[in-house]
PDB file of C-alpha atoms in Angstrom:
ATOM      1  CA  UNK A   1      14.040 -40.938 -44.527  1.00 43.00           C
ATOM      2  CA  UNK A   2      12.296 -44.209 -45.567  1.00 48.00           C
ATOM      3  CA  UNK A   3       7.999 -45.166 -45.691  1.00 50.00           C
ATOM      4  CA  UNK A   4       7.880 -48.590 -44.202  1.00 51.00           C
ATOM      5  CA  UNK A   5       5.830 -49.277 -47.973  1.00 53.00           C
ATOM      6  CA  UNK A   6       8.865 -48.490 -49.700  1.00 56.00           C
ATOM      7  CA  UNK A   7       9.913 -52.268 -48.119  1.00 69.00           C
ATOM      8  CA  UNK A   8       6.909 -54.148 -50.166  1.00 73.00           C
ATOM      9  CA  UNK A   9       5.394 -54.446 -53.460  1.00 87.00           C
ATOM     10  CA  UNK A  10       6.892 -53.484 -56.217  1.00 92.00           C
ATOM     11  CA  UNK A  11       9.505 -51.139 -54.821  1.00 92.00           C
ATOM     12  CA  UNK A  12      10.635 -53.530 -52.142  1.00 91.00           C
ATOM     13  CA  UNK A  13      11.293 -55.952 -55.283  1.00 93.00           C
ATOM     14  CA  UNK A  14      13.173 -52.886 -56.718  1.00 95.00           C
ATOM     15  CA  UNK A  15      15.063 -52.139 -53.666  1.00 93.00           C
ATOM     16  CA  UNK A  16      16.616 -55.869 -53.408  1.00 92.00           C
ATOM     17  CA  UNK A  17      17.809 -56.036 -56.721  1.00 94.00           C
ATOM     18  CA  UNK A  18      19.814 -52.465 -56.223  1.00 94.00           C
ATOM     19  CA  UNK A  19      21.284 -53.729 -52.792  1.00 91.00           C
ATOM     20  CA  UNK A  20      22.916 -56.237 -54.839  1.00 91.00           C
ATOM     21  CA  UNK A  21      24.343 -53.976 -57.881  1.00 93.00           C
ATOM     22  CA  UNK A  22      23.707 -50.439 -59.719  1.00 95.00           C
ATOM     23  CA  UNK A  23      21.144 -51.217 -62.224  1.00 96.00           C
ATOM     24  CA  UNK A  24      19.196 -49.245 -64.858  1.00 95.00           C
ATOM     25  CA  UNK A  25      15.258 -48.504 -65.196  1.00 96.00           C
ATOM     26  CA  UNK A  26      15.561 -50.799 -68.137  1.00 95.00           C
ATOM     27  CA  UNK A  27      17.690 -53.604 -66.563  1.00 96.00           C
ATOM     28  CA  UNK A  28      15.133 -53.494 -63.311  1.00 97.00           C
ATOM     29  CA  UNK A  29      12.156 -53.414 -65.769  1.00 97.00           C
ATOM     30  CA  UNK A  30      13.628 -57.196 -67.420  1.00 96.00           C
ATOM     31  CA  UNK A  31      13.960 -58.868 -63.856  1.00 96.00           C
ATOM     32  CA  UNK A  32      10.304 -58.420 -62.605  1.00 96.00           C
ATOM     33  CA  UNK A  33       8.132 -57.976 -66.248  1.00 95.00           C
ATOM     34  CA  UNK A  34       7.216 -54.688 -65.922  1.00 95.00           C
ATOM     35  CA  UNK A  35       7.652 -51.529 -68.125  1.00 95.00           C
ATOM     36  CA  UNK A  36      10.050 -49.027 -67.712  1.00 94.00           C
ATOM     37  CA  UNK A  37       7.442 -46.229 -67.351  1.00 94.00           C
ATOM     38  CA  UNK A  38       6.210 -47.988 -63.821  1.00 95.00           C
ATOM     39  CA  UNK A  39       9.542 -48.670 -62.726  1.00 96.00           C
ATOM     40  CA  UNK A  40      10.476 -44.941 -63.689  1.00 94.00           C
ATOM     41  CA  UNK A  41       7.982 -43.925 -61.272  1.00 95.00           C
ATOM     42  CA  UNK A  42       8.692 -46.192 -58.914  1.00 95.00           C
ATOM     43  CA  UNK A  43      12.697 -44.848 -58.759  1.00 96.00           C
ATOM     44  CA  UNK A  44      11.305 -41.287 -58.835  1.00 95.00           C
ATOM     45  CA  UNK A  45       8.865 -41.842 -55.389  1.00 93.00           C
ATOM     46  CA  UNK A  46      12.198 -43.569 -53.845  1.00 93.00           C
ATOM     47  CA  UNK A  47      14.581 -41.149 -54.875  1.00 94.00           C
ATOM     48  CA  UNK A  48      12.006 -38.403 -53.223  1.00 92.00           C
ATOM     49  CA  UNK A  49      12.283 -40.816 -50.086  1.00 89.00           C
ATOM     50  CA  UNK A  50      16.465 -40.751 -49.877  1.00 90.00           C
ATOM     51  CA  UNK A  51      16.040 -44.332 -50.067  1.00 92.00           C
ATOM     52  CA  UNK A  52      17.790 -44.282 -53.859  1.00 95.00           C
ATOM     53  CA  UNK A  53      19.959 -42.241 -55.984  1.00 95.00           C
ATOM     54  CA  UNK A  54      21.837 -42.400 -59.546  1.00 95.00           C
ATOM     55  CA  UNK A  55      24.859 -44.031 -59.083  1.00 92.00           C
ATOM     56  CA  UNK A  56      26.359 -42.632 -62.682  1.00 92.00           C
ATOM     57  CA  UNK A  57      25.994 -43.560 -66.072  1.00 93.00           C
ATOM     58  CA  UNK A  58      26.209 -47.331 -68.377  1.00 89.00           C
ATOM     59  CA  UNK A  59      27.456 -46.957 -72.276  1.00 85.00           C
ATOM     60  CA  UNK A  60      24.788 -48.274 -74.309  1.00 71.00           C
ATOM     61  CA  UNK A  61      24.440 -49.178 -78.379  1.00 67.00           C
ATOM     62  CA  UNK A  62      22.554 -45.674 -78.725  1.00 74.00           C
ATOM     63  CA  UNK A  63      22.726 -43.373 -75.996  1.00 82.00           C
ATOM     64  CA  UNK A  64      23.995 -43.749 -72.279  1.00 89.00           C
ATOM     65  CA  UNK A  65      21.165 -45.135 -69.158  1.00 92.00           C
ATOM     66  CA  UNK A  66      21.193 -44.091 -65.580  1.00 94.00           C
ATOM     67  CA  UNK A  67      22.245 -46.264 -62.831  1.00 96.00           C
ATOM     68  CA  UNK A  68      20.669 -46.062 -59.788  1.00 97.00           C
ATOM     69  CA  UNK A  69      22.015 -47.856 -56.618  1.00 95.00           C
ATOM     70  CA  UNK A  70      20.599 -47.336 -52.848  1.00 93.00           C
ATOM     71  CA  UNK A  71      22.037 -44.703 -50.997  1.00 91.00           C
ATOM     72  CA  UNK A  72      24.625 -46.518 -48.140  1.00 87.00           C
ATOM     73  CA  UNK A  73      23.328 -44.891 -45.390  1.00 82.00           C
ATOM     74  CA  UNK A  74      19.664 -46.201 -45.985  1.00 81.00           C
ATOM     75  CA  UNK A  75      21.019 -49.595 -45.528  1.00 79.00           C
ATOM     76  CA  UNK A  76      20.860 -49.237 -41.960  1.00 76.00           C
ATOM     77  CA  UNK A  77      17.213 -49.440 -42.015  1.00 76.00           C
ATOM     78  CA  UNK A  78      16.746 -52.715 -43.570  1.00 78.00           C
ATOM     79  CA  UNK A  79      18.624 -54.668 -40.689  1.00 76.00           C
ATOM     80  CA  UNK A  80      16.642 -56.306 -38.068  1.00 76.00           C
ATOM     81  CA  UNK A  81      19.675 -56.393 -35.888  1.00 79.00           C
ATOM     82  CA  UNK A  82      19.710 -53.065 -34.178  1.00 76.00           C
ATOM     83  CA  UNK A  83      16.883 -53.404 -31.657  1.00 77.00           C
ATOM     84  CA  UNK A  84      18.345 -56.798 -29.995  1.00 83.00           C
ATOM     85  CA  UNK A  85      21.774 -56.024 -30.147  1.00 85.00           C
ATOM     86  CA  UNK A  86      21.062 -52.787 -28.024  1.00 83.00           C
ATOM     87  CA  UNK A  87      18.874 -54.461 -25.807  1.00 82.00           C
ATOM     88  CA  UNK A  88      21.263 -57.413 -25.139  1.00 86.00           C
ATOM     89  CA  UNK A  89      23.934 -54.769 -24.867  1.00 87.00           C
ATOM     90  CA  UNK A  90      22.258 -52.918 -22.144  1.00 84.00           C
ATOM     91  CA  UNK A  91      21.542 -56.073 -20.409  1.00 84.00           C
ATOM     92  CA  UNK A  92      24.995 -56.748 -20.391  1.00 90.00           C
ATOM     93  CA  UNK A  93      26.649 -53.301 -19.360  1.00 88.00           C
ATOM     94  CA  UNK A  94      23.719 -54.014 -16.297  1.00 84.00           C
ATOM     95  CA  UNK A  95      25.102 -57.075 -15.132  1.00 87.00           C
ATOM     96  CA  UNK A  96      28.495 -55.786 -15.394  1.00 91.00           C
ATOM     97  CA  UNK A  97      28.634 -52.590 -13.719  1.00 89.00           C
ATOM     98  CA  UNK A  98      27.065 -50.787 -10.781  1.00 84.00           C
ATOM     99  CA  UNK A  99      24.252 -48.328 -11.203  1.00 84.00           C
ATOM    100  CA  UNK A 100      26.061 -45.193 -10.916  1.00 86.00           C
ATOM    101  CA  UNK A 101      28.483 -46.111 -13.515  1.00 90.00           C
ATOM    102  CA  UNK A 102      26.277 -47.161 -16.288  1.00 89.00           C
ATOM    103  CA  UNK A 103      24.106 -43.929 -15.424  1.00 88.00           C
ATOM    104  CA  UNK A 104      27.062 -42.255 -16.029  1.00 91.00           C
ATOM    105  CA  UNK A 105      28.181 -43.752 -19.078  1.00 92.00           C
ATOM    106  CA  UNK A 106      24.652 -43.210 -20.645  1.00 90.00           C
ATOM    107  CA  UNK A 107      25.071 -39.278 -20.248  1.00 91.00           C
ATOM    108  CA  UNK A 108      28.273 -39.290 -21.876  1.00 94.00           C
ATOM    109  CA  UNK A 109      26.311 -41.458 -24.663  1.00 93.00           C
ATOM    110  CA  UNK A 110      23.779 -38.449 -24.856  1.00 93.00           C
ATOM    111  CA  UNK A 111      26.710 -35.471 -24.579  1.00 93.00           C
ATOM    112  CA  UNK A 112      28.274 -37.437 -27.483  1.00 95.00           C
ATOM    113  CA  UNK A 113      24.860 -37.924 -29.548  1.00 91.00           C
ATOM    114  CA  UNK A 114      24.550 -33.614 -29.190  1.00 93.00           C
ATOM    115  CA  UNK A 115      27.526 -33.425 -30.697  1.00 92.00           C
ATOM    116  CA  UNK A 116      25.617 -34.479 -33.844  1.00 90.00           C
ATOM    117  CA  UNK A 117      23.923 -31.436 -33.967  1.00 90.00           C
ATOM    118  CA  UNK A 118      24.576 -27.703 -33.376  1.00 88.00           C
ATOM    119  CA  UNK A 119      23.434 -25.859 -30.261  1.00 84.00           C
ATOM    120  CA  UNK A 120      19.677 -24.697 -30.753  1.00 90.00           C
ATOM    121  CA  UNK A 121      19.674 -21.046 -31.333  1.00 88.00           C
ATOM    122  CA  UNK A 122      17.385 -18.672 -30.624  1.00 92.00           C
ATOM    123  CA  UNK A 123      15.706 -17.492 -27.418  1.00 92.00           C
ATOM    124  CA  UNK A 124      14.653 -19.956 -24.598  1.00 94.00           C
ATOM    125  CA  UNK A 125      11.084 -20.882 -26.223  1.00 94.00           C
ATOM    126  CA  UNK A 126      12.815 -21.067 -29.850  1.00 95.00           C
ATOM    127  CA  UNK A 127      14.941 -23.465 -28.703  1.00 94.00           C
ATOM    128  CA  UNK A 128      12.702 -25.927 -27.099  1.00 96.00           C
ATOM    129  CA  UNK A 129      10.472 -25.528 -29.973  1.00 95.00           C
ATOM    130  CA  UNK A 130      13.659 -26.609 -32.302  1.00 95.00           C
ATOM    131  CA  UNK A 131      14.186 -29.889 -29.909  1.00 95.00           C
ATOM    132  CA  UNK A 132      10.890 -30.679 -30.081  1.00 95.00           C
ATOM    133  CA  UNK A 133      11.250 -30.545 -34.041  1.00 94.00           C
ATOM    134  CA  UNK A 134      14.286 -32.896 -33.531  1.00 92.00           C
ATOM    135  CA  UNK A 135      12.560 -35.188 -31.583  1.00 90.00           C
ATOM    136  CA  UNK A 136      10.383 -35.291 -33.853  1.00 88.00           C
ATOM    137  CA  UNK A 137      12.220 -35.796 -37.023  1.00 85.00           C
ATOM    138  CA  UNK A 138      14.227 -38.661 -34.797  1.00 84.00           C
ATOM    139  CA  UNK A 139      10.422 -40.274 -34.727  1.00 79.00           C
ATOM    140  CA  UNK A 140       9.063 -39.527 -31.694  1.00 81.00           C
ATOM    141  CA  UNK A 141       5.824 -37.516 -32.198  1.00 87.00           C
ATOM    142  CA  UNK A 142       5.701 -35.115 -29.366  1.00 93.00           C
ATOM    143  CA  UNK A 143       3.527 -31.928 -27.805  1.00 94.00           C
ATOM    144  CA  UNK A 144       5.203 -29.058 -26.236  1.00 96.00           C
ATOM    145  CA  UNK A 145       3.211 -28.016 -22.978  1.00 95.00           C
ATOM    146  CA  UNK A 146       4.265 -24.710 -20.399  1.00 94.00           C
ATOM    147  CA  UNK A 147       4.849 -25.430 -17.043  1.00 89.00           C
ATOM    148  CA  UNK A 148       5.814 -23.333 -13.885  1.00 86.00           C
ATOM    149  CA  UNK A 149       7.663 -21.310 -16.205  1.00 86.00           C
ATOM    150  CA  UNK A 150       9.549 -23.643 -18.189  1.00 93.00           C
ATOM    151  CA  UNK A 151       8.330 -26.540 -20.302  1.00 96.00           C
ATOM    152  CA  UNK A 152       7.609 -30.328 -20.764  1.00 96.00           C
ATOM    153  CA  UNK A 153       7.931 -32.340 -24.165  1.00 96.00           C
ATOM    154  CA  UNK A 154       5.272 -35.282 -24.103  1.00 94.00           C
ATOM    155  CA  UNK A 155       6.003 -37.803 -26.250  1.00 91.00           C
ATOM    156  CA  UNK A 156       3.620 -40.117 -27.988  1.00 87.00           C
ATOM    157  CA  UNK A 157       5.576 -42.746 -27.738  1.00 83.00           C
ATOM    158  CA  UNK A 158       9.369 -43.735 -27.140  1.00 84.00           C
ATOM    159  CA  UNK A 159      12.382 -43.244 -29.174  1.00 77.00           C
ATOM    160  CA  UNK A 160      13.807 -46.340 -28.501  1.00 79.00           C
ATOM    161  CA  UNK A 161      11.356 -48.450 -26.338  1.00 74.00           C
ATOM    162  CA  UNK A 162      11.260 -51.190 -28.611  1.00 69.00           C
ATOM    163  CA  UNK A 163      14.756 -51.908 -28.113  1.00 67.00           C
ATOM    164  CA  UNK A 164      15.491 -50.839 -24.364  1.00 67.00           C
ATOM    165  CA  UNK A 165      12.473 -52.139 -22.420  1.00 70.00           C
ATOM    166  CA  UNK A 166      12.083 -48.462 -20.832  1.00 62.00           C
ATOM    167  CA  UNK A 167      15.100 -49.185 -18.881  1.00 74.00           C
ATOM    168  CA  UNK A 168      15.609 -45.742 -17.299  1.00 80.00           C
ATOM    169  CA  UNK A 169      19.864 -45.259 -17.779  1.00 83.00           C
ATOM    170  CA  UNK A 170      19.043 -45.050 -21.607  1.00 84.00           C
ATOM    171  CA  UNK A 171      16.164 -42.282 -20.567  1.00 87.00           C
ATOM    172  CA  UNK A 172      18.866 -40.324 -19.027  1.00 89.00           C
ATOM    173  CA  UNK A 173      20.872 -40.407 -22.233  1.00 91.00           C
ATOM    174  CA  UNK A 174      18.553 -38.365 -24.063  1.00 91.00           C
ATOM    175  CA  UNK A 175      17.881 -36.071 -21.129  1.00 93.00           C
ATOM    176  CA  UNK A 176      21.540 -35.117 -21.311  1.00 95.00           C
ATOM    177  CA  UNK A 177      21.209 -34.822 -24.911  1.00 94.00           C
ATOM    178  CA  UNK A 178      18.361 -32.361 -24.649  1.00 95.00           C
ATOM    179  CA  UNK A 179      20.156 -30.777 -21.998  1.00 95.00           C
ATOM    180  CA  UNK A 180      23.324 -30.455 -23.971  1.00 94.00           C
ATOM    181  CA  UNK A 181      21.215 -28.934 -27.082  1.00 94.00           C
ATOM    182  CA  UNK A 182      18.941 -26.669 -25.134  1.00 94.00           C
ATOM    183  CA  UNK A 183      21.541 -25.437 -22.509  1.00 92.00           C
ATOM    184  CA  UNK A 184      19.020 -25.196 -20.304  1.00 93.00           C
ATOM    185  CA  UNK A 185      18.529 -28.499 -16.981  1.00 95.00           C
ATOM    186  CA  UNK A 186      16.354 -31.354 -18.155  1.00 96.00           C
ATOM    187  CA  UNK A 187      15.014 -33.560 -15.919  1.00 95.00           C
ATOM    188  CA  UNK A 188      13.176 -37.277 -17.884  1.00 93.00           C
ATOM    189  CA  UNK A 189       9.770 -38.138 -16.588  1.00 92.00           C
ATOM    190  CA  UNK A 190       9.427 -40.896 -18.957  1.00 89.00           C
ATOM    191  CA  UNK A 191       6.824 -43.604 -18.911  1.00 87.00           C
ATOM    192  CA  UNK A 192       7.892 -46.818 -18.834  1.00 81.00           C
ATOM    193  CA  UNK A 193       4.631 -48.830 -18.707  1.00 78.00           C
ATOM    194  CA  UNK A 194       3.320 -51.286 -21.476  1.00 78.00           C
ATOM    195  CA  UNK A 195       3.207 -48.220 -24.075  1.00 82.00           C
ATOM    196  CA  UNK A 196       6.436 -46.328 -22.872  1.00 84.00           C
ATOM    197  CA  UNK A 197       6.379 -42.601 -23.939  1.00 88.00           C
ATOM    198  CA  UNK A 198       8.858 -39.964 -23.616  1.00 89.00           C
ATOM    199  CA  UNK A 199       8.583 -36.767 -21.256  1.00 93.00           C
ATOM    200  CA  UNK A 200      11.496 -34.386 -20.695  1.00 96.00           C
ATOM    201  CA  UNK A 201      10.919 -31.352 -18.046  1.00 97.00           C
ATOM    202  CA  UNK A 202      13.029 -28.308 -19.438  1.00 96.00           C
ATOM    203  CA  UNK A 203      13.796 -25.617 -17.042  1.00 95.00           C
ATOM    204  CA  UNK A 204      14.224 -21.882 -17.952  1.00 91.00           C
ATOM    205  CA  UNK A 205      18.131 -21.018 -17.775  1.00 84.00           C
ATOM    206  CA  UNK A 206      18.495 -17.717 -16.014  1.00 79.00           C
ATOM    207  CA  UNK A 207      18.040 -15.361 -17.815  1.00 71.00           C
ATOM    208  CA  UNK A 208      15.529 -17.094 -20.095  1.00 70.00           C
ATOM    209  CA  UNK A 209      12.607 -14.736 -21.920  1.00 53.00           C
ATOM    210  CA  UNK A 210       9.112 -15.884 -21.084  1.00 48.00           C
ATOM    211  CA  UNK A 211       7.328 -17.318 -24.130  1.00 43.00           C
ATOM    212  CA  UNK A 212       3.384 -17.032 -23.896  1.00 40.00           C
ATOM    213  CA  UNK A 213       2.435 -19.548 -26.260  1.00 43.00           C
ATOM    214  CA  UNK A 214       3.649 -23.644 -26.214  1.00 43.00           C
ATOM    215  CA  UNK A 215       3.666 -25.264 -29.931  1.00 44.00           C
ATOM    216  CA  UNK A 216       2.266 -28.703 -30.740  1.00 42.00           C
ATOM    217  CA  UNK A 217       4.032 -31.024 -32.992  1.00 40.00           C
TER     218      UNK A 217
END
């Protein structure tokens, strides 16, 4: 959704003033002393983004001015507080229950999470190509490589490393959500060194068509 430069400069001046209250170009323009041409085209680049949106209309003496507001689901990504709350969380599910249950609880977690989406359609190299996509739109950069017949997606990095340490239960989550999309077994192969990266093995389903050709993303 967001550019990380959408959180400095000018439009990261812009977007704290709107997380407090609907405002117009004009109105935004007065609190930082600049014109409402550059703060007209500062709206338009974040309204592109998702990160802002008219939030209706404000009576004026001659003719009515947009409001615009930030959308309420791009507030998630100006907290700070998701990556140590999840890793404190899994530290604590850890020290409270065995193994086996909190690998088990982590693929419910990804079973749940593909419930977000709709199955991938398509035949078996379609659909791998489609989870590679969401993988990708999730942010995690990723290549698509054949292999004994079925197929590995190498990440470039990880999903969620920052806030999980590479800690191999929340691996399995997204191997069950893969596996849950794609219909097809998925087995993580994840690296979990000082640069963790992602790396789901997909097996072909029986039945599966043969694709000749793997897609980079």
């Amino acid at each position: 959704m967001a550019r990380r430069e959408a959180f400095r400069g000018t439009q990261g001046r812009i977007l704290n003033l709107l997380r407090t209250s609907a405002l117009t170009a004009n109105e935004i323009a007065a609190h930082l002393g600049l014109t409402h041409n550059a703060i007209r085209g500062h709206l338009a680049a974040l309204q592109r983004d998702g990160i802002v949106r008219e939030a209706g209309w404000q009576r004026g003496s001659s003719r009515p001015a947009v409001l615009y507001e930030v959308v309420p689901e791009a507030e998630t990504i100006f907290s700070k507080a998701y990556i140590p709350f999840v890793a404190h969380l899994m530290r604590v599910l850890q020290e409270q229950m065995g193994q086996g249950e909190l690998d088990q609880i982590m693929h419910l977690v990804g079973r749940s999470l593909a419930s977000e989406w709709p199955r991938l359609r398509g035949k078996f190299p379609e659909r791998v190509e489609a989870a590679s996509a969401l993988l990708d739109d999730l942010g995690a950069l990723n290549v698509v490589e054949k292999q004994n017949g079925g197929y590995v997606i190498r990440g470039r990095s990880c999903l969620l490393g920052a806030a999980v340490h590479g800690r191999p239960e929340v691996c399995h989550a997204m191997q069950s959500l893969l596996a849950d999309l794609l219909e097809a077994p998925v087995r993580e192969c994840c690296e979990r060194g000082e640069r963790p990266r992602c790396c789901f093995e997909i097996t072909a389903p029986p039945g599966a068509v043969d694709a000749s050709h793997a897609v980079q993303v």
